[in-house]
Amino acid sequence: MKNPQLSAKEARTLSLRQLGVDSEQDKTVLEVVNRLGLLQVDSVNVFERAHYMPLFSRLGNYQKSELDDLMGGFHPTLIEYWAHEASIIPLENWPLYRWRMDAYRDRYETKWGSKIESKKLIEQIRKQLQDNGPMANNQFETQANKRQGSWWGWSDQKRALEYMFLVGDVVSGGRDAFKRVYALPEQVLPQNVLKHKPDPAEAKEQLMLQAARAYGVATYRDLCDWHRMKPIENKRVLQNLLDKNELTEVEVEGWPETGYVARGVPLDNLGTKGSRTTILSPFDPVCWNRDRIERLFGFQYKIEIYVPEPKRTFGYYSLPILHNRQLVGRIDLKSDRKPGNLLAKASWHETNLKSTEVQQMAKALTKHLETVKTWQGLSDTIIEPKGNLADFLG
């Protein structure tokens, strides 16, 4: 039997719909997190921190405190772990990563965790958490809280905390001014989560299936990338899902590899017109996989944070622009909080757009920037003249 076929346009529509960014499907922060399964965390704050932005792209002008209130304390709704990268996940999903915690323990035990000095430091940390409750890194009193090497180098204490976090010996107890608070698992997790130890193969199946539902349509490598599962090690996971009819193979126009769609994901109504214009974070699942967005949208994207300024093309922290189900440009935004300005330091449209398409997109983006400004609590928007889109904005 021939596999179902999707055109490139249908694949884009399906993916954007399932990712929740095509229209206003979700009304709350929790609905978005449950749809995506995770929010990636990143420290860059020139415009807004990464974990808040996918929520804005789907909800519009929401209160960031709605996310903050779901994290931290006893029995939180959301918690952090290393999922895609450092990520915020639903609390009940934390046990699904126990196989990763075990892998990290095997990886680091002999070269770090089993050393006498490391064991002493780990016990010091555990004892202080038992005595004091959840604590941030700077609240511990050890002889190892001194940075090593250059200014960004971690102290031995920070290394110990991150090791314990990776292997599940401590968990996140929320954040305080973006500093992670560490806690013993029993100080945060409910008993049903503490005791849940799923079979690694079954846990991986759940995670891969979650990725498939969120992506709409995806290659095997796409599915593995969502939770950073190595493709070479997880082909059996894919085959099990196919054998159980949880995944279906599809052929996508222009894709050299087979696509997969999760059972229950509707393949109808893919011809309707898209209505959402929004900016996206570099760490939004729509565009965190550079190979995938080039395959889906023909959009080549690179974050230029680490590119010397004279060599940057589009800007320090350019954000992709979604309009009519296409990635049509990028804009380098900065929240200049002290004077209260939203700065568009550079604005670019894709060169294949017609003049009328540029004007239409610019009008929609100008309106959207008003929402961006309000969400950021800023007073004015300043469009700087850099980029081929700048003259059309404002």
Coordinates of C-alpha atoms in Angstrom, one line a residue:
M1 CA 0.0 0.0 0.0
K2 CA 1.3 3.4 -1.0
N3 CA 2.2 5.8 1.8
P4 CA 0.0 8.9 2.1
Q5 CA 1.5 12.0 0.4
L6 CA 1.7 15.6 1.6
S7 CA 2.7 18.6 -0.5
A8 CA 5.3 21.0 0.9
K9 CA 2.5 23.5 1.6
E10 CA 0.4 20.9 3.4
A11 CA 3.5 19.8 5.5
R12 CA 4.0 23.4 6.6
T13 CA 0.4 23.9 7.5
L14 CA 0.3 20.6 9.4
S15 CA 3.4 21.4 11.4
L16 CA 2.5 24.9 12.3
R17 CA -1.0 23.8 13.3
Q18 CA 0.3 21.0 15.6
L19 CA 3.0 23.3 17.0
G20 CA 0.1 25.7 18.0
V21 CA 1.5 28.8 16.3
D22 CA -0.8 28.9 13.3
S23 CA -3.8 30.2 15.1
E24 CA -5.0 30.9 18.6
Q25 CA -5.6 27.3 19.6
D26 CA -4.3 27.5 23.2
K27 CA -5.5 30.0 25.8
T28 CA -3.1 29.4 28.7
V29 CA 0.6 28.8 29.4
L30 CA 0.0 25.3 30.6
E31 CA -1.9 24.4 27.4
V32 CA 1.1 25.5 25.3
V33 CA 3.6 23.6 27.5
N34 CA 1.5 20.5 27.4
R35 CA 1.2 20.8 23.6
L36 CA 5.0 21.2 23.1
G37 CA 6.2 19.0 26.0
L38 CA 9.0 21.5 26.9
L39 CA 10.2 25.0 26.7
Q40 CA 13.9 25.5 26.0
V41 CA 15.8 27.7 28.6
D42 CA 18.5 30.1 27.5
S43 CA 20.2 32.9 29.3
V44 CA 20.3 35.5 26.5
N45 CA 18.1 38.5 27.6
V46 CA 18.8 41.2 25.0
F47 CA 15.1 41.1 24.0
E48 CA 13.5 38.4 26.1
R49 CA 14.6 35.1 27.7
A50 CA 14.0 32.1 25.4
H51 CA 11.4 30.2 27.6
Y52 CA 9.0 33.1 27.6
M53 CA 9.0 33.7 23.8
P54 CA 7.3 30.6 22.4
L55 CA 4.4 31.4 24.8
F56 CA 4.1 34.9 23.4
S57 CA 4.2 33.6 19.8
R58 CA 1.1 31.5 20.6
L59 CA -0.7 33.5 23.3
G60 CA 0.1 37.1 22.4
N61 CA 0.2 39.6 25.3
Y62 CA 0.2 37.2 28.3
Q63 CA 1.6 37.7 31.8
K64 CA 5.1 36.1 32.2
S65 CA 4.2 35.5 35.9
E66 CA 1.7 32.8 34.6
L67 CA 4.7 30.7 33.7
D68 CA 6.7 31.6 36.8
D69 CA 3.8 30.6 39.1
L70 CA 3.7 27.1 37.7
M71 CA 7.4 26.5 38.7
G72 CA 9.1 26.1 42.1
G73 CA 7.8 25.2 45.5
F74 CA 6.4 21.8 46.6
H75 CA 4.7 19.7 43.9
P76 CA 5.1 22.3 41.1
T77 CA 3.2 21.9 37.9
L78 CA 6.4 22.4 35.8
I79 CA 10.0 21.6 36.5
E80 CA 13.3 21.7 34.7
Y81 CA 15.4 19.0 33.3
W82 CA 17.8 18.4 30.3
A83 CA 15.2 17.5 27.6
H84 CA 15.9 19.2 24.3
E85 CA 18.6 21.3 26.0
A86 CA 18.0 22.8 29.4
S87 CA 14.2 22.8 29.4
I88 CA 11.1 23.4 31.4
I89 CA 8.9 20.3 31.3
P90 CA 5.6 19.1 32.8
L91 CA 6.3 17.6 36.2
E92 CA 4.8 14.2 35.3
N93 CA 7.3 13.9 32.5
W94 CA 10.4 14.1 34.7
P95 CA 10.5 10.3 35.2
L96 CA 10.5 9.7 31.4
Y97 CA 14.1 11.0 31.5
R98 CA 15.5 8.5 34.1
W99 CA 17.2 6.6 31.3
R100 CA 19.1 9.8 30.6
M101 CA 20.0 10.3 34.2
D102 CA 21.4 6.8 34.3
A103 CA 23.4 7.4 31.1
Y104 CA 24.8 10.6 32.6
R105 CA 25.8 8.7 35.8
D106 CA 27.6 6.1 33.8
R107 CA 29.3 8.7 31.7
Y108 CA 30.6 10.9 34.6
E109 CA 30.9 8.5 37.5
T110 CA 34.4 7.2 36.9
K111 CA 35.9 10.5 35.8
W112 CA 34.3 12.7 38.3
G113 CA 31.5 11.4 40.6
S114 CA 33.5 8.6 42.2
K115 CA 36.5 10.7 43.2
I116 CA 36.9 11.1 47.0
E117 CA 36.9 14.9 46.7
S118 CA 33.7 14.8 44.6
K119 CA 32.0 12.5 47.0
K120 CA 32.8 14.7 50.0
L121 CA 31.5 17.8 48.1
I122 CA 28.3 16.0 47.1
E123 CA 27.7 14.9 50.7
Q124 CA 28.2 18.5 51.8
I125 CA 25.7 19.8 49.3
R126 CA 23.2 17.1 50.3
K127 CA 23.5 17.8 54.0
Q128 CA 23.0 21.5 53.5
L129 CA 19.9 20.9 51.4
Q130 CA 18.6 18.6 54.1
D131 CA 19.2 21.2 56.8
N132 CA 18.2 24.4 54.9
G133 CA 15.8 23.3 52.1
P134 CA 16.1 24.4 48.5
M135 CA 19.1 26.7 47.8
A136 CA 20.7 28.6 44.9
N137 CA 24.4 28.0 44.1
N138 CA 25.5 31.2 46.0
Q139 CA 23.8 30.1 49.2
F140 CA 25.9 27.0 49.8
E141 CA 28.8 27.2 52.2
T142 CA 31.7 25.0 50.9
Q143 CA 35.4 25.5 50.1
A144 CA 34.7 24.7 46.5
N145 CA 32.6 27.7 45.5
K146 CA 35.3 29.4 43.6
R147 CA 35.4 29.9 39.8
Q148 CA 38.1 28.1 37.9
G149 CA 40.0 29.5 34.9
S150 CA 38.3 32.3 32.9
W151 CA 35.4 34.5 34.1
W152 CA 32.8 31.9 32.9
G153 CA 34.5 28.9 34.4
W154 CA 32.4 26.9 36.9
S155 CA 33.5 26.4 40.4
D156 CA 33.8 22.8 41.7
Q157 CA 30.7 23.4 43.7
K158 CA 28.7 24.4 40.6
R159 CA 30.1 21.4 38.8
A160 CA 28.9 19.2 41.6
L161 CA 25.4 20.7 41.6
E162 CA 25.1 20.3 37.8
Y163 CA 26.3 16.7 38.0
M164 CA 23.7 16.0 40.7
F165 CA 21.1 17.7 38.6
L166 CA 22.0 15.6 35.5
V167 CA 21.8 12.3 37.4
G168 CA 18.6 13.2 39.3
D169 CA 20.2 13.5 42.8
V170 CA 18.9 17.1 43.0
V171 CA 16.1 18.7 41.0
S172 CA 15.1 22.2 40.2
G173 CA 13.2 24.0 42.9
G174 CA 12.4 26.9 40.6
R175 CA 14.4 30.0 39.8
D176 CA 15.3 33.2 41.7
A177 CA 16.3 36.1 39.4
F178 CA 17.1 33.4 36.8
K179 CA 19.4 31.6 39.2
R180 CA 18.3 28.0 39.5
V181 CA 17.3 26.8 42.9
Y182 CA 18.4 23.3 43.8
A183 CA 16.5 20.9 45.9
L184 CA 16.5 17.2 46.9
P185 CA 13.9 15.3 44.9
E186 CA 11.8 14.5 48.0
Q187 CA 11.7 18.2 48.8
V188 CA 9.9 18.9 45.5
L189 CA 8.5 15.8 43.9
P190 CA 5.3 14.1 44.9
Q191 CA 5.4 10.4 45.8
N192 CA 3.9 9.2 42.5
V193 CA 6.6 10.9 40.5
L194 CA 9.4 9.9 42.9
K195 CA 8.4 6.2 42.7
H196 CA 7.7 6.1 38.9
K197 CA 10.5 4.3 37.1
P198 CA 9.3 3.6 33.6
D199 CA 11.0 1.0 31.4
P200 CA 13.6 3.0 29.4
A201 CA 12.3 1.7 26.0
E202 CA 8.7 2.6 26.9
A203 CA 9.8 6.1 28.2
K204 CA 11.6 6.7 24.9
E205 CA 8.6 5.6 23.0
Q206 CA 6.4 8.1 24.9
L207 CA 9.0 10.9 24.2
M208 CA 9.3 10.2 20.5
L209 CA 5.5 10.0 20.2
Q210 CA 5.1 13.3 22.0
A211 CA 7.6 14.8 19.5
A212 CA 5.6 13.4 16.6
R213 CA 2.4 14.8 17.8
A214 CA 3.9 18.2 18.4
Y215 CA 5.7 18.4 15.0
G216 CA 2.7 17.2 13.0
V217 CA 5.0 15.6 10.4
A218 CA 8.7 14.8 10.9
T219 CA 11.6 12.7 9.8
Y220 CA 13.2 10.2 12.1
R221 CA 16.0 12.6 12.7
D222 CA 13.5 15.4 13.5
L223 CA 11.9 13.1 16.1
C224 CA 15.2 12.2 17.7
D225 CA 16.3 15.8 17.8
W226 CA 13.3 16.9 19.9
H227 CA 14.5 15.2 23.0
R228 CA 18.1 14.9 21.9
M229 CA 17.9 11.1 21.4
K230 CA 20.8 9.8 19.3
P231 CA 19.5 8.5 15.9
I232 CA 22.0 5.7 15.8
E233 CA 20.7 4.3 19.1
N234 CA 16.9 4.6 18.8
K235 CA 15.8 2.9 15.5
R236 CA 14.1 0.2 17.6
V237 CA 12.0 2.9 19.3
L238 CA 10.8 4.1 15.9
Q239 CA 10.1 0.6 14.7
N240 CA 8.1 -0.3 17.9
L241 CA 5.9 2.8 17.3
L242 CA 5.4 1.7 13.7
D243 CA 4.5 -1.8 14.7
K244 CA 2.0 -0.5 17.2
N245 CA 0.5 1.7 14.5
E246 CA 1.3 4.8 16.7
L247 CA 3.2 6.3 13.7
T248 CA 2.4 6.2 10.0
E249 CA 4.8 6.7 7.2
V250 CA 4.1 9.6 4.8
E251 CA 5.9 11.0 1.7
V252 CA 6.5 14.7 1.8
E253 CA 7.2 16.7 -1.4
G254 CA 10.8 17.7 -1.5
W255 CA 11.9 15.6 1.5
P256 CA 14.6 13.1 0.8
E257 CA 13.7 11.1 3.9
T258 CA 10.4 9.4 5.0
G259 CA 8.1 11.5 7.1
Y260 CA 6.1 10.2 10.1
V261 CA 2.7 11.3 11.5
A262 CA 1.3 10.2 14.9
R263 CA -2.0 8.4 15.1
G264 CA -4.9 10.7 15.6
V265 CA -3.2 13.8 14.0
P266 CA -5.7 15.0 11.5
L267 CA -4.6 15.4 7.9
D268 CA -7.6 17.2 6.7
N269 CA -8.3 21.0 6.3
L270 CA -4.7 21.7 5.3
G271 CA -5.7 24.1 2.5
T272 CA -7.0 26.9 4.6
K273 CA -5.2 30.2 4.7
G274 CA -2.9 31.1 7.6
S275 CA -3.7 34.2 9.6
R276 CA -0.9 34.5 12.3
T277 CA 1.9 37.0 12.0
T278 CA 4.4 36.7 14.8
I279 CA 8.0 36.8 15.8
L280 CA 9.7 33.6 16.8
S281 CA 12.5 32.8 19.2
P282 CA 15.6 31.1 17.8
F283 CA 14.7 28.4 20.4
D284 CA 11.1 27.9 19.4
P285 CA 10.5 24.3 18.1
V286 CA 9.3 25.9 14.8
C287 CA 12.9 26.9 14.0
W288 CA 15.4 25.3 16.5
N289 CA 16.3 22.6 14.0
R290 CA 18.0 24.5 11.2
D291 CA 17.9 21.6 8.7
R292 CA 14.2 21.3 9.2
I293 CA 13.3 24.9 8.7
E294 CA 15.3 25.0 5.5
R295 CA 13.5 21.8 4.4
L296 CA 10.0 23.1 5.4
F297 CA 10.3 26.9 4.6
G298 CA 13.4 27.3 2.4
F299 CA 14.7 29.6 5.2
Q300 CA 18.4 29.7 6.1
Y301 CA 18.9 30.8 9.6
K302 CA 21.8 31.4 11.9
I303 CA 22.1 33.1 15.3
E304 CA 24.9 35.7 15.0
I305 CA 25.6 36.2 18.7
Y306 CA 29.0 34.6 18.3
V307 CA 29.8 36.3 15.0
P308 CA 32.0 39.5 15.3
E309 CA 29.8 42.5 14.7
P310 CA 31.5 43.6 11.5
K311 CA 30.8 40.2 10.0
R312 CA 27.1 40.0 11.0
T313 CA 24.6 39.9 8.2
F314 CA 21.2 40.2 10.0
G315 CA 22.0 41.2 13.6
Y316 CA 23.0 40.0 17.0
Y317 CA 19.8 38.2 17.9
S318 CA 17.6 38.2 14.8
L319 CA 14.1 36.7 15.3
P320 CA 12.4 34.9 12.4
I321 CA 9.1 36.5 11.2
L322 CA 6.2 34.1 10.5
H323 CA 3.5 35.4 8.2
N324 CA 0.9 33.5 6.2
R325 CA 2.6 30.2 7.1
Q326 CA 5.9 31.3 5.7
L327 CA 9.1 32.5 7.3
V328 CA 9.4 35.8 5.5
G329 CA 12.1 37.7 7.2
R330 CA 13.9 38.4 10.5
I331 CA 14.1 41.3 12.9
D332 CA 16.9 42.1 15.4
L333 CA 15.0 43.3 18.5
K334 CA 16.3 44.7 21.7
S335 CA 14.3 45.7 24.8
D336 CA 16.0 48.9 25.9
R337 CA 14.4 48.8 29.3
K338 CA 15.8 51.9 31.0
P339 CA 14.5 54.5 28.5
G340 CA 11.5 52.2 27.7
N341 CA 12.2 51.6 24.0
L342 CA 11.7 48.6 21.8
L343 CA 14.6 48.8 19.3
A344 CA 14.4 47.2 15.9
K345 CA 18.1 47.3 15.2
A346 CA 17.9 45.6 11.9
S347 CA 14.9 44.4 9.8
W348 CA 15.0 42.1 6.8
H349 CA 12.6 40.5 4.4
E350 CA 13.4 37.5 2.2
T351 CA 14.5 38.6 -1.2
N352 CA 12.1 36.3 -3.0
L353 CA 9.1 38.3 -1.8
K354 CA 7.1 40.4 -4.3
S355 CA 6.8 44.1 -3.5
T356 CA 3.1 43.7 -2.6
E357 CA 4.0 40.8 -0.3
V358 CA 6.6 42.9 1.4
Q359 CA 4.1 45.7 2.0
Q360 CA 1.4 43.4 3.3
M361 CA 3.8 41.6 5.6
A362 CA 5.3 44.9 6.9
K363 CA 1.8 46.2 7.7
A364 CA 1.0 43.1 9.7
L365 CA 4.4 43.2 11.4
T366 CA 4.1 46.8 12.4
K367 CA 0.8 46.0 14.1
H368 CA 2.4 43.0 15.8
L369 CA 5.2 45.1 17.1
E370 CA 2.7 47.2 19.0
T371 CA 1.7 44.0 20.8
V372 CA 5.4 43.2 21.4
K373 CA 6.0 46.6 22.9
T374 CA 3.0 46.3 25.2
W375 CA 4.0 42.8 26.3
Q376 CA 7.5 44.1 27.2
G377 CA 6.1 47.1 29.1
L378 CA 7.8 49.6 26.8
S379 CA 6.6 53.0 25.6
D380 CA 8.1 53.6 22.2
T381 CA 9.2 51.6 19.1
I382 CA 12.3 52.8 17.3
I383 CA 13.0 51.3 13.8
E384 CA 16.6 51.8 13.0
P385 CA 17.4 52.1 9.3
K386 CA 19.4 48.9 8.8
G387 CA 17.9 46.2 6.5
N388 CA 15.7 46.0 3.4
L389 CA 12.5 45.9 5.5
A390 CA 13.2 48.9 7.8
D391 CA 11.7 51.5 5.4
F392 CA 8.4 49.6 5.3
L393 CA 7.9 49.5 9.1
G394 CA 6.4 52.1 11.4

